[in-house]
Every structure is written in C-alpha cells, then in structure tokens.
XYZ file of C-alpha atoms in Angstrom:
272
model
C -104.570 -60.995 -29.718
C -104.318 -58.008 -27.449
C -103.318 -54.627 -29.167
C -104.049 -51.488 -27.635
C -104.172 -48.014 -29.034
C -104.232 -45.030 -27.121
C -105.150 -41.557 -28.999
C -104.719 -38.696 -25.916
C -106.149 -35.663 -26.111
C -102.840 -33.230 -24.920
C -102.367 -33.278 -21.567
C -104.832 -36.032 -20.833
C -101.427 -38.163 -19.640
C -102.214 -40.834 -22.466
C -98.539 -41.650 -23.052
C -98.048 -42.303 -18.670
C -101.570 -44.710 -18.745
C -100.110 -46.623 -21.726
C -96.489 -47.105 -19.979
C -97.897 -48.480 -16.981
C -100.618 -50.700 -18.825
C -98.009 -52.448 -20.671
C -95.796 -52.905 -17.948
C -98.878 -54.134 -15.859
C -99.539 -56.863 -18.557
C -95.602 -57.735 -19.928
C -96.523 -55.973 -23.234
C -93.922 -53.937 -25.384
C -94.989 -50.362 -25.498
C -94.001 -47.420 -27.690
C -95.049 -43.966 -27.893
C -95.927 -41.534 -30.999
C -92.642 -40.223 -31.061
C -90.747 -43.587 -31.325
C -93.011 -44.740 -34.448
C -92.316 -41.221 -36.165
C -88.490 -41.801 -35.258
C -89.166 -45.755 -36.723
C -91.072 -44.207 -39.818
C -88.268 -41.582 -40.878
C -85.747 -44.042 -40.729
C -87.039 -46.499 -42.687
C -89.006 -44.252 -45.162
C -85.921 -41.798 -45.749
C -87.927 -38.941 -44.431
C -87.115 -35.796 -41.980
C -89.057 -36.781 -38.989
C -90.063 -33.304 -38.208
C -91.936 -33.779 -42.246
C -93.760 -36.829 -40.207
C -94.231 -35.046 -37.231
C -95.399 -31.794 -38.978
C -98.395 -33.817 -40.992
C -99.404 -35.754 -38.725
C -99.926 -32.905 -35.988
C -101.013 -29.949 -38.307
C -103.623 -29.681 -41.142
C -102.216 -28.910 -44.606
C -102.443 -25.216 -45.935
C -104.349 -24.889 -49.198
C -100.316 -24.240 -50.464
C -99.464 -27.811 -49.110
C -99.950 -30.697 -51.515
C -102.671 -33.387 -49.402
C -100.837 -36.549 -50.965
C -97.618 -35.408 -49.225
C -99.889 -35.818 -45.922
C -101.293 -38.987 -47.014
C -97.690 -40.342 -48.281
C -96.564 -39.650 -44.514
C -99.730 -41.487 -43.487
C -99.408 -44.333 -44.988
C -95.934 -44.615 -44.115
C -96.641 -44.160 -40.477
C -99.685 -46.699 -40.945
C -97.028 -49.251 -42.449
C -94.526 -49.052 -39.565
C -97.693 -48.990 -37.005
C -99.478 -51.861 -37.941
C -96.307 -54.280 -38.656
C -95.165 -53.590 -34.850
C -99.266 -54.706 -34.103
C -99.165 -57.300 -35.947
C -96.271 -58.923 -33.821
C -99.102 -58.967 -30.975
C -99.155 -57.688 -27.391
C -98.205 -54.676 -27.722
C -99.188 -50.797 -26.698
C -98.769 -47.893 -28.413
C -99.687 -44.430 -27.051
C -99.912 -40.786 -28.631
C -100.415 -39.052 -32.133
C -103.500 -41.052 -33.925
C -102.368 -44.603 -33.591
C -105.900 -45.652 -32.811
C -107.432 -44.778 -35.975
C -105.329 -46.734 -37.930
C -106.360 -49.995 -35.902
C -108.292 -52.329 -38.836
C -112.127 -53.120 -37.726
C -113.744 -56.660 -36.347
C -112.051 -56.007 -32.825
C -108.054 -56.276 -34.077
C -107.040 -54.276 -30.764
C -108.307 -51.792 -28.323
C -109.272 -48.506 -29.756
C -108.772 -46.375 -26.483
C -109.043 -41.985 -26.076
C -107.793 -40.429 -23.105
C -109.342 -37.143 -22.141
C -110.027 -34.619 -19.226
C -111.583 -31.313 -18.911
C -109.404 -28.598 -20.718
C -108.296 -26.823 -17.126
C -107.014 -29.963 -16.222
C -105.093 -30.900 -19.067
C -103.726 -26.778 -19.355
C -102.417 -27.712 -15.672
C -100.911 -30.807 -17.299
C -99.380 -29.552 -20.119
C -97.974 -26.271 -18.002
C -96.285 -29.109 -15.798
C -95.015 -31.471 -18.870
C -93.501 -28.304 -20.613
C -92.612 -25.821 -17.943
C -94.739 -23.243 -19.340
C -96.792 -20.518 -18.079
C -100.841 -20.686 -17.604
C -101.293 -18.215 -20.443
C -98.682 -20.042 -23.010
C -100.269 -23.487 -21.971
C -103.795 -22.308 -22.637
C -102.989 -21.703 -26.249
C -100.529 -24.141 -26.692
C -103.652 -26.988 -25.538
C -106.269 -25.066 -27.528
C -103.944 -24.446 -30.832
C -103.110 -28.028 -30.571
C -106.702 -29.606 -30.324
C -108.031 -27.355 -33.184
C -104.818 -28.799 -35.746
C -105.249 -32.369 -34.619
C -108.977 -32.095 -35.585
C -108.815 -30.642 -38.278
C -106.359 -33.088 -39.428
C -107.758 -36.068 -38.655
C -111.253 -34.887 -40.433
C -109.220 -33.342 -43.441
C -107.178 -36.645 -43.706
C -109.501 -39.850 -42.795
C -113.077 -38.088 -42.402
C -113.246 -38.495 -38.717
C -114.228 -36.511 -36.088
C -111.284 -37.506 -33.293
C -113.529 -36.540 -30.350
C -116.573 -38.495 -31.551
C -116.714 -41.605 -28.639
C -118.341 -43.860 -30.721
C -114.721 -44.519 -32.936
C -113.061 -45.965 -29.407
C -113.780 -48.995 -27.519
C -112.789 -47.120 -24.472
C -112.788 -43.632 -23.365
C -111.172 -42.647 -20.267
C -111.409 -39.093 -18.169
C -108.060 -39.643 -17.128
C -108.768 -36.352 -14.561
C -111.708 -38.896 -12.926
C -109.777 -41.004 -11.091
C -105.912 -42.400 -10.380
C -103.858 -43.845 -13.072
C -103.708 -46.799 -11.317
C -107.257 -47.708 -11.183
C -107.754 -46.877 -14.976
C -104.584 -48.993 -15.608
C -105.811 -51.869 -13.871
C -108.790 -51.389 -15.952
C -107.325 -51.038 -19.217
C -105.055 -54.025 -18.407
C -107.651 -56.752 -17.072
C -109.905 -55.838 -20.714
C -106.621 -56.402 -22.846
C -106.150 -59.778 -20.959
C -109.611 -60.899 -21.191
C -109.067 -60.098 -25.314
C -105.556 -62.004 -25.082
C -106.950 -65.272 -23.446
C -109.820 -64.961 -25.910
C -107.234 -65.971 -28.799
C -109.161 -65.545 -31.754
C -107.775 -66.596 -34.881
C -109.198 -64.446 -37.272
C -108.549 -61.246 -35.183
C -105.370 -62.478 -35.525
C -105.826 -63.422 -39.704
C -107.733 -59.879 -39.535
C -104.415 -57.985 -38.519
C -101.437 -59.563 -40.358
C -103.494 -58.785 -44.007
C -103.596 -55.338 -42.535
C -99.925 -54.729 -41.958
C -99.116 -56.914 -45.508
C -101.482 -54.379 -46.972
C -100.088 -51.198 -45.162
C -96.515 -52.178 -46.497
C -97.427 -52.424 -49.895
C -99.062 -49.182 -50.209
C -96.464 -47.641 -48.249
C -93.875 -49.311 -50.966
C -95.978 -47.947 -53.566
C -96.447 -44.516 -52.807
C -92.362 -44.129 -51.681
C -91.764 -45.582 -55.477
C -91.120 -42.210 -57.210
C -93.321 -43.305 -60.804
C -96.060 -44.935 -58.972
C -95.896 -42.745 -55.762
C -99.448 -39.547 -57.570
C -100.995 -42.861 -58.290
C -104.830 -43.158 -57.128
C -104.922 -47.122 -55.681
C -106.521 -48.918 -53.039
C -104.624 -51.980 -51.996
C -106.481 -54.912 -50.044
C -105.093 -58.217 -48.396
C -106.490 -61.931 -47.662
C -105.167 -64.147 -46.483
C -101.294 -62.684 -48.151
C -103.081 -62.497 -51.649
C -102.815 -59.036 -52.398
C -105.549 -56.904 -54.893
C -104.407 -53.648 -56.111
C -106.922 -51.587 -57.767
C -107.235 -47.868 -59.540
C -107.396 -45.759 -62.599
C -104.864 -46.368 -65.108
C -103.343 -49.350 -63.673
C -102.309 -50.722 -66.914
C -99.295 -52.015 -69.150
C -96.686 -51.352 -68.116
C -97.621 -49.770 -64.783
C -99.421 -53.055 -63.922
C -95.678 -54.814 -64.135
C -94.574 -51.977 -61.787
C -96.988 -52.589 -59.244
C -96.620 -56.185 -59.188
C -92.532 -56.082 -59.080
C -93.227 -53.645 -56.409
C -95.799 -55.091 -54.557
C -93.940 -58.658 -54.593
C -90.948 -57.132 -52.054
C -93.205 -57.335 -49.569
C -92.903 -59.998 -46.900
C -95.723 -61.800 -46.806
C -97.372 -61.721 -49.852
C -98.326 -64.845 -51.320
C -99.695 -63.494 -54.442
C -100.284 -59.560 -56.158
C -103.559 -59.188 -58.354
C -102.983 -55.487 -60.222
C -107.210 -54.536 -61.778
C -107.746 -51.293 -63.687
C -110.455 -49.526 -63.208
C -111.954 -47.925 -66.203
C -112.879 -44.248 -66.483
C -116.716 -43.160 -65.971
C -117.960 -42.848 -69.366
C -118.641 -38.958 -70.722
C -121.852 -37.786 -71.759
C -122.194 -35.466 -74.366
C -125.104 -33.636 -76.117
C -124.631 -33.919 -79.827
C-alpha cells in the first residue's frame, strides 16, 4: 500500500510536487480543496464552514466541537479515498490524519519564507507587501490550529516521513524522489498496513456518523476498529443512547460488529 500525504507550508508548491508524483507513479491525486468540496457535499455543510476551521483557529466565541465536528468529517472523507490505495493527496493537513505503523507517506513541503512570499505573490497576483502578510498570517492560523485541535506542532520534522525544501532543488528531482519511495512501499505489499488502514477509514465513518447525528452529535466518545468490529466508548453511553449508537454505528459499510462500553464517572471525594 502506497498512500502519500503532503502537508505544504504556503507557497512551498506542495499541491504542483503532489500532481506530478502521482502522475509519475499512475496514482489518483486530489488536492485540499477537492476533499473540502467532497466533505460539504456529503456532510451537508457550507464548504467555506470546512474551509474556515480547518485554516483558522477558533475564537474563544467559537464553540471547539464545531472544529472538531468539521474534523472528523474531513478525516472520514480523507481516509475512505486512502483506503482505496494508491493514491495522493496534497494541501490543508491531510498528513496528520494518516493512522501510525507506516499506513502511507507522511510528507511536509517547505522553503525559506522569501521564497515562498515570491511564490505566493506569483500564485495570487499580489504585491510583495500583501504576500508577506498574507504567508505570515497564514502560517501563524494553521499552527495554531493544528496545536489547538490535535496537539501538534505542524513544523516539528519528526511527525513526517519526509520533509522536502522544495526551494533546494527542481520539482523534478524531488518528484522522482518522492515517487521511487512510494513504489518501493507499493511493491512491499504489506498486509497489515493494508488491515491497518481500512479499520481506520471504518472508524473515521462512524464517528463522523455520530457526531452529524443531531442527539449524539456533544457526545464525548472515542470510536476504535479491528478488524470491522467496532468499540465505542465514553461517558454516559447508556440505555437508550447505547441503542442509538449501535443503530447508528451499524450504517456503516464495513462494520462487522458495534460494541457500545460506558465509562463510569471518577468517583467524588468529599470531606464529611
């Protein structure tokens, strides 16, 4: 299984490197923009909402579980177009949503910020000055974002298999290079990568059901998948909600069975 993720810092030309990888190696490829697009449609959702979380970090006005309801329905469309294998995706955070034990290749485009202020200047036919702040307004949201939302630091290396200075050398070597790891991982054809990834997406969908589902959606769960048998776990998960979440949960394609456990409140101590 070859999946690869690009996350680009803005003007690091991300979205160009992961075209011409996947048409180097036969691979379907889609962008940020397209999974928002995919997301909105299928979650009933204004795409500028998904578009607006998953760029900027909430306001102390702005409710967080509206953020991580657009998350997870962005993680649900992602990860069912990875699962189908071979496949690219480049822009917004795509990378972090990648499941551990090697299920794809977590890649982060960069280049020094004069560089990508040129870029961006060129991409959106805007002056030096309003390209400066556009880059620099831009790399503050996304981090703050991404360490408000999933506790990650976006421009920490060590969350990436691969980081590339795109401003280093040509596209076309760094394609070639990107494309001859992604086949090496392909001919590899690991089975359990492959196990690893399809209980991710069957997972993804079902909390993605869940929190659309207007009595469940405030809920506090953490859903898990093996092998299509499906564990849903939190506070309060009890008749009749338990019913709900299994009826729900059960839509799914995929899921071979739905286990709903409570989990019971810490216990209060009190001074008598």
């Amino acid at each position: 299984m070859a999946v690869i993720a690009i996350s680009q810092q803005i003007g690091s030309r991300g979205i160009e490197l992961g075209e011409l990888a996947a048409r180097e190696l036969g691979y379907r490829f889609q962008t940020g923009e397209q999974l928002i697009a995919e997301t909105a449609k299928r979650f009933n959702v204004s795409a500028e909402q998904v578009k607006w979380f998953d760029v900027h970090n909430p306001h102390f006005w702005e409710r967080k579980t509206d953020s991580s309801r657009f998350a997870a329905y962005y993680r649900a469309v992602f990860l069912q177009a990875a699962a189908q294998d071979r496949i690219v995706f480049a822009g917004r955070g795509s990378a972090h949503f990648l499941p551990e034990g090697g299920c794809g290749i977590r890649v982060r485009t960069m280049a020094p910020v004069a560089a990508r202020i040129k870029q961006v200047a060129k991409d959106e036919n805007l002056a030096a000055a309003a390209a400066d702040k556009r880059v620099r307004d831009f790399d503050t949201e996304v981090k703050a974002r991404t360490q408000s939302l999933f506790g990650q630091d976006i421009d920490d290396p060590a969350i990436y298999d691969l980081v590339i200075n795109t401003a280093r050398l040509s596209i076309a070597s760094h394609t070639k290079t990107l494309a001859t790891l992604a086949a090496h991982i392909d001919s590899e054809g690991n089975p359990e990568r492959t196990k690893v990834m399809r209980d991710a997406a069957i997972a993804a969908q079902v909390n993605a059901a869940l929190v659309a589902h207007p009595k469940i959606r405030d809920a506090q769960m953490s859903v898990n998948c093996s092998a299509g048998c499906v564990r849903v776990s939190g506070p309060g998960l009890v008749p009749p909600w338990d019913d709900l979440v299994i009826g729900v949960a059960q839509t799914i394609e995929g899921v071979a069975s739905v286990e709903v456990g409570a989990e019971e409140d810490p216990v209060t101590l009190t001074s008598s």
